[in-house]
Tab-separated table of C-alpha atoms and ligand atoms in Angstrom:
chain	number	residue	atom	x	y	z
Q	1	MET	CA	-174.417	48.092	-15.123
Q	2	ARG	CA	-175.330	49.380	-11.641
Q	3	PHE	CA	-172.393	49.514	-9.653
Q	4	PRO	CA	-173.264	49.851	-5.751
Q	5	LYS	CA	-173.608	53.234	-4.344
Q	6	ASP	CA	-170.351	53.415	-2.296
Q	7	PHE	CA	-168.349	52.159	-5.075
Q	8	LEU	CA	-164.915	53.702	-5.473
Q	9	TRP	CA	-164.244	54.746	-9.165
Q	10	GLY	CA	-160.649	55.889	-9.193
Q	11	ALA	CA	-157.070	56.001	-11.140
Q	12	ALA	CA	-153.817	54.862	-9.778
Q	13	THR	CA	-150.332	55.943	-9.784
Q	14	ALA	CA	-146.915	55.251	-8.356
Q	15	ALA	CA	-144.686	57.744	-6.876
Q	16	TYR	CA	-141.306	56.995	-9.136
Q	17	GLN	CA	-143.447	56.766	-11.917
Q	18	ILE	CA	-144.874	60.442	-11.623
Q	19	GLU	CA	-143.260	62.643	-8.998
Q	20	GLY	CA	-140.209	63.588	-10.566
Q	21	SER	CA	-137.724	65.509	-8.343
Q	22	PRO	CA	-136.326	62.471	-6.668
Q	23	LEU	CA	-133.973	64.061	-4.522
Q	24	ALA	CA	-135.571	67.118	-3.674
Q	25	ASP	CA	-136.276	68.425	-0.281
Q	26	GLY	CA	-133.693	66.015	1.594
Q	27	ALA	CA	-135.298	62.629	-0.127
Q	28	GLY	CA	-132.790	60.045	-0.143
Q	29	MET	CA	-131.811	58.061	-3.351
Q	30	SER	CA	-134.001	54.816	-4.388
Q	31	ILE	CA	-132.795	51.702	-6.108
Q	32	TRP	CA	-134.832	53.262	-9.252
Q	33	HIS	CA	-132.787	56.264	-9.157
Q	34	ARG	CA	-129.695	54.546	-9.115
Q	35	PHE	CA	-130.808	51.791	-11.763
Q	36	SER	CA	-132.336	54.258	-14.081
Q	37	HIS	CA	-129.064	55.931	-14.162
Q	38	THR	CA	-127.306	53.056	-14.890
Q	39	PRO	CA	-126.412	53.067	-18.732
Q	40	GLY	CA	-128.146	50.381	-20.721
Q	41	THR	CA	-130.965	49.392	-18.304
Q	42	ILE	CA	-133.921	51.821	-19.631
Q	43	LEU	CA	-135.276	52.171	-23.133
Q	44	ASN	CA	-133.872	55.419	-24.801
Q	45	GLY	CA	-131.767	55.840	-21.204
Q	46	ASP	CA	-134.948	57.553	-19.546
Q	47	THR	CA	-134.855	58.371	-15.849
Q	48	GLY	CA	-137.811	59.443	-13.476
Q	49	ASP	CA	-135.752	62.693	-12.663
Q	50	VAL	CA	-138.629	64.788	-14.078
Q	51	ALA	CA	-141.427	62.113	-14.957
Q	52	CYS	CA	-144.628	64.010	-14.779
Q	53	ASP	CA	-143.561	66.522	-12.469
Q	54	HIS	CA	-146.203	65.522	-10.102
Q	55	TYR	CA	-144.025	66.721	-6.992
Q	56	ARG	CA	-144.511	70.301	-7.964
Q	57	ARG	CA	-147.983	70.017	-10.209
Q	58	TRP	CA	-149.894	67.624	-7.708
Q	59	ARG	CA	-152.543	70.457	-7.108
Q	60	GLU	CA	-153.109	70.756	-10.845
Q	61	ASP	CA	-153.183	66.933	-10.936
Q	62	ILE	CA	-155.932	66.644	-8.118
Q	63	GLU	CA	-157.843	69.294	-9.938
Q	64	TRP	CA	-157.876	66.736	-12.943
Q	65	MET	CA	-159.365	64.184	-10.823
Q	66	ARG	CA	-161.977	66.255	-9.599
Q	67	ARG	CA	-163.016	67.197	-13.173
Q	68	LEU	CA	-162.674	63.343	-14.180
Q	69	GLY	CA	-165.410	63.057	-11.298
Q	70	LEU	CA	-163.043	60.547	-9.637
Q	71	ASN	CA	-163.895	59.745	-5.863
Q	72	ALA	CA	-160.725	57.554	-4.973
Q	73	TYR	CA	-157.051	57.983	-5.858
Q	74	ARG	CA	-154.214	55.325	-5.626
Q	75	PHE	CA	-150.888	56.667	-4.932
Q	76	SER	CA	-147.699	55.291	-3.514
Q	77	VAL	CA	-145.169	56.928	-1.120
Q	78	ALA	CA	-141.557	57.347	-1.828
Q	79	TRP	CA	-139.928	55.791	1.187
Q	80	ALA	CA	-136.782	57.425	0.793
Q	81	ARG	CA	-138.713	60.778	0.861
Q	82	VAL	CA	-139.611	60.253	4.111
Q	83	LEU	CA	-136.891	58.211	5.497
Q	84	PRO	CA	-133.804	59.082	3.272
Q	85	GLU	CA	-131.625	56.391	4.833
Q	86	GLY	CA	-134.568	53.893	4.702
Q	87	ARG	CA	-134.658	54.116	8.430
Q	88	GLY	CA	-134.016	56.136	11.406
Q	89	ARG	CA	-133.831	59.856	10.834
Q	90	VAL	CA	-137.373	61.249	9.319
Q	91	ASN	CA	-137.388	63.934	6.383
Q	92	THR	CA	-140.411	66.111	7.400
Q	93	LYS	CA	-140.422	67.901	4.072
Q	94	GLY	CA	-141.183	64.716	2.662
Q	95	LEU	CA	-143.616	63.778	4.632
Q	96	ASP	CA	-145.295	67.223	4.422
Q	97	PHE	CA	-145.527	66.731	0.741
Q	98	TYR	CA	-147.851	63.591	1.371
Q	99	GLN	CA	-149.904	65.368	4.160
Q	100	ARG	CA	-150.657	68.276	1.907
Q	101	LEU	CA	-151.697	65.729	-1.053
Q	102	VAL	CA	-154.117	63.917	1.346
Q	103	ASP	CA	-155.646	67.129	2.734
Q	104	VAL	CA	-156.283	68.224	-0.649
Q	105	LEU	CA	-157.606	65.438	-1.995
Q	106	LEU	CA	-159.995	64.967	0.986
Q	107	GLN	CA	-160.954	68.418	0.467
Q	108	ASN	CA	-162.024	67.453	-3.310
Q	109	GLY	CA	-163.890	64.288	-2.021
Q	110	ILE	CA	-161.597	61.894	-3.274
Q	111	THR	CA	-160.758	58.948	-0.989
Q	112	PRO	CA	-157.133	58.304	-0.891
Q	113	MET	CA	-155.812	54.676	-1.110
Q	114	VAL	CA	-152.023	54.946	-0.004
Q	115	THR	CA	-149.270	52.209	-1.242
Q	116	LEU	CA	-146.631	52.193	0.988
Q	117	TYR	CA	-144.138	49.931	-1.323
Q	118	HIS	CA	-144.316	50.655	-5.110
Q	119	TRP	CA	-140.583	49.010	-5.932
Q	120	ASP	CA	-138.642	52.356	-4.779
Q	121	LEU	CA	-136.773	50.849	-1.742
Q	122	PRO	CA	-134.281	53.313	-0.491
Q	123	ALA	CA	-130.858	52.656	-2.028
Q	124	ALA	CA	-128.992	52.752	1.629
Q	125	LEU	CA	-131.300	49.331	2.304
Q	126	GLN	CA	-130.323	47.959	-0.677
Q	127	ASP	CA	-126.698	48.342	-0.022
Q	128	GLU	CA	-127.561	46.194	2.977
Q	129	GLY	CA	-128.974	43.388	0.928
Q	130	GLY	CA	-132.524	45.091	0.287
Q	131	TRP	CA	-135.345	42.442	0.456
Q	132	ALA	CA	-133.055	39.767	0.358
Q	133	ASN	CA	-131.924	40.441	3.842
Q	134	ARG	CA	-134.584	39.569	6.543
Q	135	GLU	CA	-134.064	42.580	8.349
Q	136	CYS	CA	-135.932	44.309	5.516
Q	137	ALA	CA	-139.236	43.137	6.557
Q	138	SER	CA	-138.628	45.244	10.176
Q	139	TRP	CA	-137.328	48.002	8.212
Q	140	PHE	CA	-140.590	48.158	6.153
Q	141	ALA	CA	-142.552	47.866	9.314
Q	142	GLU	CA	-140.961	50.803	10.876
Q	143	TYR	CA	-141.496	52.885	7.733
Q	144	ALA	CA	-145.188	51.557	7.594
Q	145	GLU	CA	-145.948	52.421	11.235
Q	146	LEU	CA	-144.386	56.152	10.774
Q	147	MET	CA	-146.840	56.492	7.789
Q	148	PHE	CA	-150.061	55.372	9.989
Q	149	ARG	CA	-149.032	57.802	12.684
Q	150	ALA	CA	-148.702	60.343	9.900
Q	151	LEU	CA	-151.646	60.054	8.110
Q	152	GLY	CA	-153.699	57.386	9.773
Q	153	ASP	CA	-156.572	59.737	10.916
Q	154	ARG	CA	-157.172	60.802	7.266
Q	155	VAL	CA	-156.179	57.762	5.090
Q	156	LYS	CA	-158.387	54.700	5.777
Q	157	LEU	CA	-157.172	52.688	2.717
Q	158	TRP	CA	-153.724	51.108	2.958
Q	159	ALA	CA	-151.991	48.681	0.776
Q	160	THR	CA	-148.662	47.242	2.026
Q	161	LEU	CA	-146.881	46.147	-1.227
Q	162	ASN	CA	-147.609	46.758	-5.081
Q	163	GLU	CA	-146.994	43.390	-6.891
Q	164	PRO	CA	-144.545	41.647	-4.813
Q	165	TRP	CA	-144.364	38.948	-7.526
Q	166	VAL	CA	-142.919	41.401	-9.918
Q	167	VAL	CA	-140.516	42.745	-7.281
Q	168	MET	CA	-138.953	39.252	-6.730
Q	169	ALA	CA	-139.387	38.122	-10.293
Q	170	LEU	CA	-138.221	41.266	-12.542
Q	171	GLY	CA	-136.321	42.813	-9.485
Q	172	TYR	CA	-134.075	39.904	-8.194
Q	173	LEU	CA	-134.335	36.953	-10.886
Q	174	MET	CA	-134.505	38.343	-14.005
Q	175	GLY	CA	-132.707	41.902	-13.545
Q	176	GLN	CA	-135.222	43.832	-15.703
Q	177	HIS	CA	-136.006	45.841	-12.522
Q	178	ALA	CA	-134.104	47.645	-10.023
Q	179	PRO	CA	-132.235	46.464	-8.136
Q	180	GLY	CA	-131.161	44.721	-11.424
Q	181	MET	CA	-130.423	41.125	-9.860
Q	182	ARG	CA	-130.115	37.804	-11.498
Q	183	ASP	CA	-129.857	35.683	-8.373
Q	184	ILE	CA	-132.442	32.659	-7.762
Q	185	GLY	CA	-131.402	32.638	-4.018
Q	186	ALA	CA	-131.841	36.297	-3.461
Q	187	ALA	CA	-134.982	36.064	-5.365
Q	188	SER	CA	-136.499	33.286	-3.113
Q	189	ARG	CA	-135.410	35.111	0.030
Q	190	ALA	CA	-136.439	38.472	-1.321
Q	191	GLY	CA	-139.945	37.074	-1.602
Q	192	HIS	CA	-140.457	35.757	1.300
Q	193	HIS	CA	-139.206	38.716	3.460
Q	194	LEU	CA	-141.546	40.657	1.239
Q	195	LEU	CA	-144.228	38.689	2.807
Q	196	LEU	CA	-143.218	38.699	6.173
Q	197	GLY	CA	-142.514	42.769	5.927
Q	198	HIS	CA	-146.166	43.066	4.619
Q	199	ALA	CA	-147.628	41.171	7.721
Q	200	LEU	CA	-145.573	43.148	10.031
Q	201	ALA	CA	-146.561	46.335	8.599
Q	202	VAL	CA	-150.580	44.669	9.135
Q	203	GLN	CA	-149.502	44.151	12.763
Q	204	ALA	CA	-148.181	47.896	13.116
Q	205	LEU	CA	-151.622	48.988	11.855
Q	206	ARG	CA	-153.340	46.850	14.143
Q	207	ALA	CA	-151.543	48.051	17.019
Q	208	LEU	CA	-152.374	51.554	16.444
Q	209	ASP	CA	-155.985	50.672	16.676
Q	210	ILE	CA	-156.871	53.327	14.001
Q	211	PRO	CA	-160.786	53.832	13.687
Q	212	GLY	CA	-161.940	52.619	10.234
Q	213	ALA	CA	-158.468	51.580	8.940
Q	214	GLN	CA	-158.256	48.952	6.296
Q	215	ILE	CA	-155.238	47.117	5.157
Q	216	GLY	CA	-154.297	44.566	2.060
Q	217	ILE	CA	-151.863	43.456	-0.504
Q	218	VAL	CA	-151.814	44.220	-4.447
Q	219	THR	CA	-150.868	41.530	-6.559
Q	220	ASN	CA	-150.815	41.123	-10.285
Q	221	LEU	CA	-152.873	38.466	-11.095
Q	222	GLY	CA	-154.212	36.649	-14.378
Q	223	PRO	CA	-155.512	33.372	-15.714
Q	224	GLN	CA	-152.614	31.107	-16.981
Q	225	GLN	CA	-154.198	28.644	-19.163
Q	226	PRO	CA	-152.952	25.587	-21.107
Q	227	ALA	CA	-152.738	25.936	-24.701
Q	228	SER	CA	-154.278	22.188	-25.051
Q	229	GLU	CA	-155.234	19.301	-23.401
Q	230	ASN	CA	-151.791	17.895	-23.599
Q	231	PRO	CA	-150.795	16.896	-19.877
Q	232	GLN	CA	-147.637	18.437	-20.245
Q	233	ASP	CA	-149.302	21.928	-21.356
Q	234	GLN	CA	-151.317	21.231	-18.348
Q	235	ALA	CA	-148.736	20.704	-16.063
Q	236	VAL	CA	-146.878	23.965	-16.899
Q	237	ALA	CA	-150.304	26.172	-16.716
Q	238	LEU	CA	-150.537	25.009	-13.253
Q	239	LEU	CA	-146.941	25.968	-12.406
Q	240	TRP	CA	-147.512	29.115	-13.649
Q	241	HIS	CA	-151.057	29.722	-12.074
Q	242	GLN	CA	-149.715	28.707	-8.705
Q	243	PHE	CA	-146.608	31.179	-9.200
Q	244	ILE	CA	-148.068	34.040	-10.407
Q	245	ASN	CA	-151.673	33.802	-8.766
Q	246	GLN	CA	-151.006	31.996	-5.549
Q	247	TYR	CA	-147.363	32.307	-4.586
Q	248	PHE	CA	-148.241	35.563	-2.436
Q	249	LEU	CA	-151.886	34.859	-1.688
Q	250	ASP	CA	-151.523	31.198	-0.359
Q	251	PRO	CA	-149.206	32.138	2.549
Q	252	ILE	CA	-151.544	34.808	3.893
Q	253	PHE	CA	-154.877	32.875	3.569
Q	254	VAL	CA	-153.629	29.234	3.751
Q	255	GLY	CA	-150.420	29.501	5.646
Q	256	GLU	CA	-148.223	27.607	3.059
Q	257	TYR	CA	-146.300	28.320	-0.301
Q	258	PRO	CA	-148.172	26.465	-3.539
Q	259	GLN	CA	-146.740	22.941	-3.375
Q	260	THR	CA	-145.774	22.535	-7.281
Q	261	VAL	CA	-143.823	25.920	-7.187
Q	262	LEU	CA	-141.726	24.714	-4.135
Q	263	SER	CA	-141.200	21.328	-6.024
Q	264	PHE	CA	-139.878	23.340	-8.992
Q	265	VAL	CA	-137.352	25.501	-7.105
Q	266	GLY	CA	-136.011	22.591	-4.903
Q	267	GLU	CA	-133.381	24.066	-3.018
Q	268	PHE	CA	-134.206	27.383	-3.750
Q	269	ALA	CA	-137.095	27.359	-1.487
Q	270	PRO	CA	-138.001	30.316	0.581
Q	271	PRO	CA	-136.024	30.486	3.952
Q	272	VAL	CA	-139.341	29.874	6.262
Q	273	ARG	CA	-138.226	30.054	9.894
Q	274	SER	CA	-140.445	28.535	12.843
Q	275	GLY	CA	-143.180	30.778	13.300
Q	276	ASP	CA	-143.210	32.911	10.173
Q	277	MET	CA	-146.165	31.369	8.296
Q	278	GLU	CA	-148.111	32.252	11.655
Q	279	VAL	CA	-147.079	35.757	11.102
Q	280	ILE	CA	-147.763	35.998	7.307
Q	281	GLN	CA	-151.152	34.886	7.786
Q	282	THR	CA	-152.196	37.973	9.776
Q	283	PRO	CA	-155.638	38.874	8.632
Q	284	ILE	CA	-155.883	41.236	5.933
Q	285	ASP	CA	-159.087	43.303	4.975
Q	286	PHE	CA	-159.079	43.176	1.381
Q	287	ILE	CA	-157.050	41.856	-1.897
Q	288	GLY	CA	-155.947	44.238	-4.377
Q	289	VAL	CA	-156.135	42.839	-8.137
Q	290	ASN	CA	-153.711	44.413	-10.806
Q	291	TYR	CA	-155.222	42.787	-13.931
Q	292	TYR	CA	-154.314	43.523	-17.390
Q	293	THR	CA	-153.909	39.988	-19.362
Q	294	ARG	CA	-153.659	36.317	-19.311
Q	295	ASN	CA	-151.207	33.876	-20.649
Q	296	VAL	CA	-151.738	30.953	-22.609
Q	297	LEU	CA	-149.079	28.250	-22.172
Q	298	ALA	CA	-147.254	25.328	-23.687
Q	299	TYR	CA	-144.719	23.066	-22.514
Q	300	ASP	CA	-141.040	23.766	-24.183
Q	301	ALA	CA	-138.231	21.790	-22.991
Q	302	ASP	CA	-135.957	24.304	-24.397
Q	303	SER	CA	-137.268	27.570	-22.486
Q	304	PRO	CA	-135.679	28.606	-19.304
Q	305	PHE	CA	-139.097	27.810	-17.076
Q	306	GLY	CA	-139.935	24.575	-19.323
Q	307	SER	CA	-142.639	26.673	-20.793
Q	308	ARG	CA	-143.637	29.387	-23.525
Q	309	THR	CA	-146.554	31.575	-23.964
Q	310	VAL	CA	-148.754	30.757	-27.149
Q	311	PRO	CA	-149.722	34.078	-29.148
Q	312	GLN	CA	-153.311	34.544	-29.581
Q	313	GLN	CA	-155.053	36.223	-32.295
Q	314	ALA	CA	-156.384	39.166	-30.550
Q	315	LEU	CA	-155.993	42.802	-29.989
Q	316	HIS	CA	-152.710	43.294	-28.083
Q	317	THR	CA	-151.929	46.516	-26.333
Q	318	GLU	CA	-148.172	48.344	-26.733
Q	319	MET	CA	-146.784	46.043	-23.933
Q	320	GLY	CA	-147.519	42.953	-26.236
Q	321	TRP	CA	-150.218	41.963	-23.766
Q	322	GLU	CA	-153.501	40.451	-25.120
Q	323	VAL	CA	-156.552	42.149	-24.510
Q	324	TYR	CA	-158.720	39.661	-22.540
Q	325	PRO	CA	-161.557	41.096	-20.581
Q	326	GLN	CA	-163.015	38.064	-19.583
Q	327	GLY	CA	-160.018	36.784	-17.727
Q	328	LEU	CA	-160.863	39.999	-15.174
Q	329	TYR	CA	-163.935	37.803	-14.329
Q	330	GLU	CA	-162.196	34.684	-14.501
Q	331	ILE	CA	-159.635	35.812	-12.108
Q	332	LEU	CA	-162.130	37.815	-9.543
Q	333	LYS	CA	-164.456	34.502	-9.596
Q	334	TRP	CA	-161.211	32.472	-8.624
Q	335	LEU	CA	-159.969	34.694	-6.148
Q	336	HIS	CA	-163.467	34.545	-4.084
Q	337	GLY	CA	-164.039	30.914	-4.726
Q	338	THR	CA	-160.399	30.187	-3.214
Q	339	TYR	CA	-159.633	32.709	-0.660
Q	340	GLY	CA	-163.437	33.556	0.666
Q	341	ALA	CA	-165.446	36.383	1.267
Q	342	VAL	CA	-162.459	38.873	1.216
Q	343	PRO	CA	-163.309	42.277	-0.414
Q	344	LEU	CA	-161.674	42.981	-3.752
Q	345	TYR	CA	-160.422	46.053	-5.481
Q	346	ILE	CA	-159.636	46.322	-8.835
Q	347	THR	CA	-156.172	48.361	-7.830
Q	348	GLU	CA	-155.011	48.529	-11.598
Q	349	ASN	CA	-156.339	47.822	-15.044
Q	350	GLY	CA	-155.507	49.744	-18.105
Q	351	ALA	CA	-153.955	49.789	-21.577
Q	352	ALA	CA	-150.628	51.103	-23.322
Q	353	PHE	CA	-151.825	52.329	-26.834
Q	354	ALA	CA	-149.745	54.780	-29.380
Q	355	ASP	CA	-151.530	57.663	-28.586
Q	356	THR	CA	-150.922	60.811	-30.352
Q	357	LEU	CA	-152.410	64.364	-30.431
Q	358	ASN	CA	-154.354	65.152	-33.496
Q	359	GLU	CA	-154.618	68.412	-35.406
Q	360	ASN	CA	-157.283	69.471	-33.137
Q	361	GLY	CA	-155.041	68.900	-30.005
Q	362	GLU	CA	-157.295	65.715	-28.852
Q	363	VAL	CA	-156.355	62.355	-28.404
Q	364	ASP	CA	-158.587	59.921	-30.130
Q	365	ASP	CA	-157.984	56.605	-28.239
Q	366	PRO	CA	-160.899	54.412	-28.895
Q	367	LEU	CA	-159.171	51.205	-28.083
Q	368	ARG	CA	-158.672	52.279	-24.642
Q	369	GLU	CA	-162.172	53.365	-24.225
Q	370	GLU	CA	-163.262	49.933	-25.244
Q	371	TYR	CA	-160.940	48.526	-23.096
Q	372	ILE	CA	-162.321	49.979	-19.988
Q	373	ARG	CA	-165.580	49.492	-21.125
Q	374	ALA	CA	-165.334	45.533	-21.695
Q	375	HIS	CA	-163.272	45.241	-18.390
Q	376	LEU	CA	-165.929	46.924	-16.306
Q	377	GLU	CA	-168.408	44.852	-17.960
Q	378	GLN	CA	-166.821	41.860	-16.648
Q	379	ALA	CA	-166.220	43.221	-13.369
Q	380	TYR	CA	-169.720	43.754	-13.083
Q	381	ARG	CA	-170.691	40.255	-13.832
Q	382	ALA	CA	-168.565	39.122	-11.114
Q	383	LEU	CA	-170.126	41.404	-8.730
Q	384	GLU	CA	-173.588	40.367	-9.829
Q	385	GLU	CA	-172.578	36.844	-9.006
Q	386	GLY	CA	-171.580	37.827	-5.434
Q	387	VAL	CA	-168.010	39.020	-5.641
Q	388	PRO	CA	-167.553	41.559	-2.983
Q	389	LEU	CA	-165.928	43.865	-5.343
Q	390	LYS	CA	-165.561	47.654	-3.716
Q	391	GLY	CA	-163.949	49.548	-6.306
Q	392	TYR	CA	-162.027	49.931	-9.605
Q	393	PHE	CA	-158.844	52.144	-10.115
Q	394	TYR	CA	-157.585	52.762	-13.794
Q	395	TRP	CA	-154.105	52.615	-14.490
Q	396	SER	CA	-153.116	55.086	-14.838
Q	397	LEU	CA	-154.437	58.668	-14.124
Q	398	MET	CA	-151.553	59.938	-16.681
Q	399	ASP	CA	-149.089	59.067	-19.051
Q	400	ASN	CA	-145.873	58.123	-16.771
Q	401	PHE	CA	-142.502	56.510	-16.430
Q	402	GLU	CA	-143.225	52.771	-17.421
Q	403	TRP	CA	-140.102	51.196	-15.733
Q	404	ALA	CA	-137.875	49.494	-18.272
Q	405	PHE	CA	-139.862	50.926	-21.224
Q	406	GLY	CA	-139.152	54.668	-20.018
Q	407	TYR	CA	-141.959	56.955	-21.412
Q	408	SER	CA	-142.505	55.111	-24.313
Q	409	ARG	CA	-145.644	53.266	-23.218
Q	410	ARG	CA	-148.647	55.227	-22.589
Q	411	PHE	CA	-151.327	53.920	-20.256
Q	412	GLY	CA	-153.126	57.587	-19.167
Q	413	LEU	CA	-156.331	58.758	-19.007
Q	414	LEU	CA	-154.347	61.979	-19.419
Q	415	TYR	CA	-152.081	62.244	-22.146
Q	416	VAL	CA	-148.980	64.023	-20.801
Q	417	ASP	CA	-146.941	66.119	-23.328
Q	418	PHE	CA	-143.387	65.624	-21.738
Q	419	GLU	CA	-141.898	68.728	-23.158
Q	420	THR	CA	-144.417	71.179	-21.713
Q	421	GLN	CA	-146.079	69.286	-18.753
Q	422	ARG	CA	-149.210	69.721	-20.240
Q	423	ARG	CA	-152.107	67.240	-19.473
Q	424	ILE	CA	-154.792	66.489	-22.345
Q	425	PRO	CA	-157.558	64.191	-21.250
Q	426	LYS	CA	-157.863	61.666	-23.958
Q	427	ARG	CA	-161.347	60.596	-25.185
Q	428	SER	CA	-161.245	57.636	-22.812
Q	429	ALA	CA	-160.937	59.829	-19.970
Q	430	HIS	CA	-164.124	61.820	-21.411
Q	431	TRP	CA	-165.885	58.422	-21.470
Q	432	TYR	CA	-164.446	57.482	-18.142
Q	433	ALA	CA	-166.109	60.647	-16.487
Q	434	GLN	CA	-169.324	60.139	-18.340
Q	435	PHE	CA	-169.600	56.667	-16.855
Q	436	ILE	CA	-168.686	57.447	-13.377
Q	437	ALA	CA	-171.200	60.427	-13.585
Q	438	GLN	CA	-173.878	58.283	-14.781
Q	439	GLN	CA	-173.262	55.711	-12.278
Q	440	ARG	CA	-173.084	58.051	-9.296
Q	441	ALA	CA	-176.326	59.555	-10.497
Q	442	ILE	CA	-178.305	56.220	-10.465
V	1	IFM	O1	-146.821	50.751	-14.600
V	1	IFM	C1	-146.911	49.419	-13.810
V	1	IFM	C2	-147.227	49.635	-12.286
V	1	IFM	O2	-146.119	50.248	-11.761
V	1	IFM	C3	-147.447	48.205	-11.825
V	1	IFM	N1	-148.346	47.511	-12.654
V	1	IFM	C4	-148.330	47.518	-14.032
V	1	IFM	C5	-148.236	48.868	-14.733
V	1	IFM	C6	-148.360	48.527	-16.257
V	1	IFM	O3	-147.080	47.982	-16.621
């Protein structure tokens, strides 16, 4: 494999998952702080109060990135750190944190990719309905503009939203994520307003005319395949494909929501107003692909969505996700074939395994090493066939707060001993570092 010279080799994280100190230095409360402090929401009652203590140990974490030879790092900004009430009053100390982080990344030759929204809405905005309120799109754009003005001279790669599908489906429809709602109407509104907010943020960046700035959206994607030739299985696979892979990208690139999903949701169709789709179609510079697994689907009248996933004979991660590297190739090819020449980044790809420290104080994780290698091979296959792939970010730089699963799922390249906050590079981290070094030497 010979990836292009300017390929970005990175790792990704998100604010609430790693930072800890969620209320420090004048930060406002986020919906994840409130949700994780609600009994019964998170496995083992875990919270992000300390997480990886990155808010205080960020210099050490950048040092680890440097040692691994990463030339890029994707992180997110905690909206409520910089705007404690979500809008209006700016908290300079919150902004300073991200200013310093970016400065030291750049001093170490590490290109920052900043995600503006990785799920931690300021709680004050949730009190006004959150994303289910159309106003939230404008609040998001104001916040985005603040960040562009603060960091735009140094940050050239911006992602508006991380996985809006997960926000809509797990946050507003199924209640497993903050804000913990189970309301199909609110979910549908939230989805549409996320898209509007995304587009208004893109327009805010364009209006500032910052040289070299690029902006995109990060989506969770994966093949949704029928379990058989049976037309009913084919139909549910198509529905899921449209729902997961096209629901947020079709509006941006085609100007409409996918038809099969619209028919399925009936009266709960998104509240599209005249002119919305034109705004949502504001051109973007890249698509971020978060790829983990595929689903094989069969029709099942007794299941909530009329379908069930059919377990496959294959290795599964601790999340219960099938390891299916070929799906990365399939999804990259599908994106390129469907939405054209837009550049792509793999903004997340990774696996949780039951890592432990051995008697030598090391973490031997051959399954993760093989996971990364096999996925890079599939990414390279797509690249060789003309897919404009620009970078790969492993999820995650370090073990962290895996949302409703708390600290029980370890995705990191760095093992985190949550008692001492010691970071220990896993075997996969050494492998990835070596792979990057080889690529950069070619
Ligand atoms: O930890 C998450 C991340 O926040 C978003 N994408 C999937 C990861 C693993 O579940």
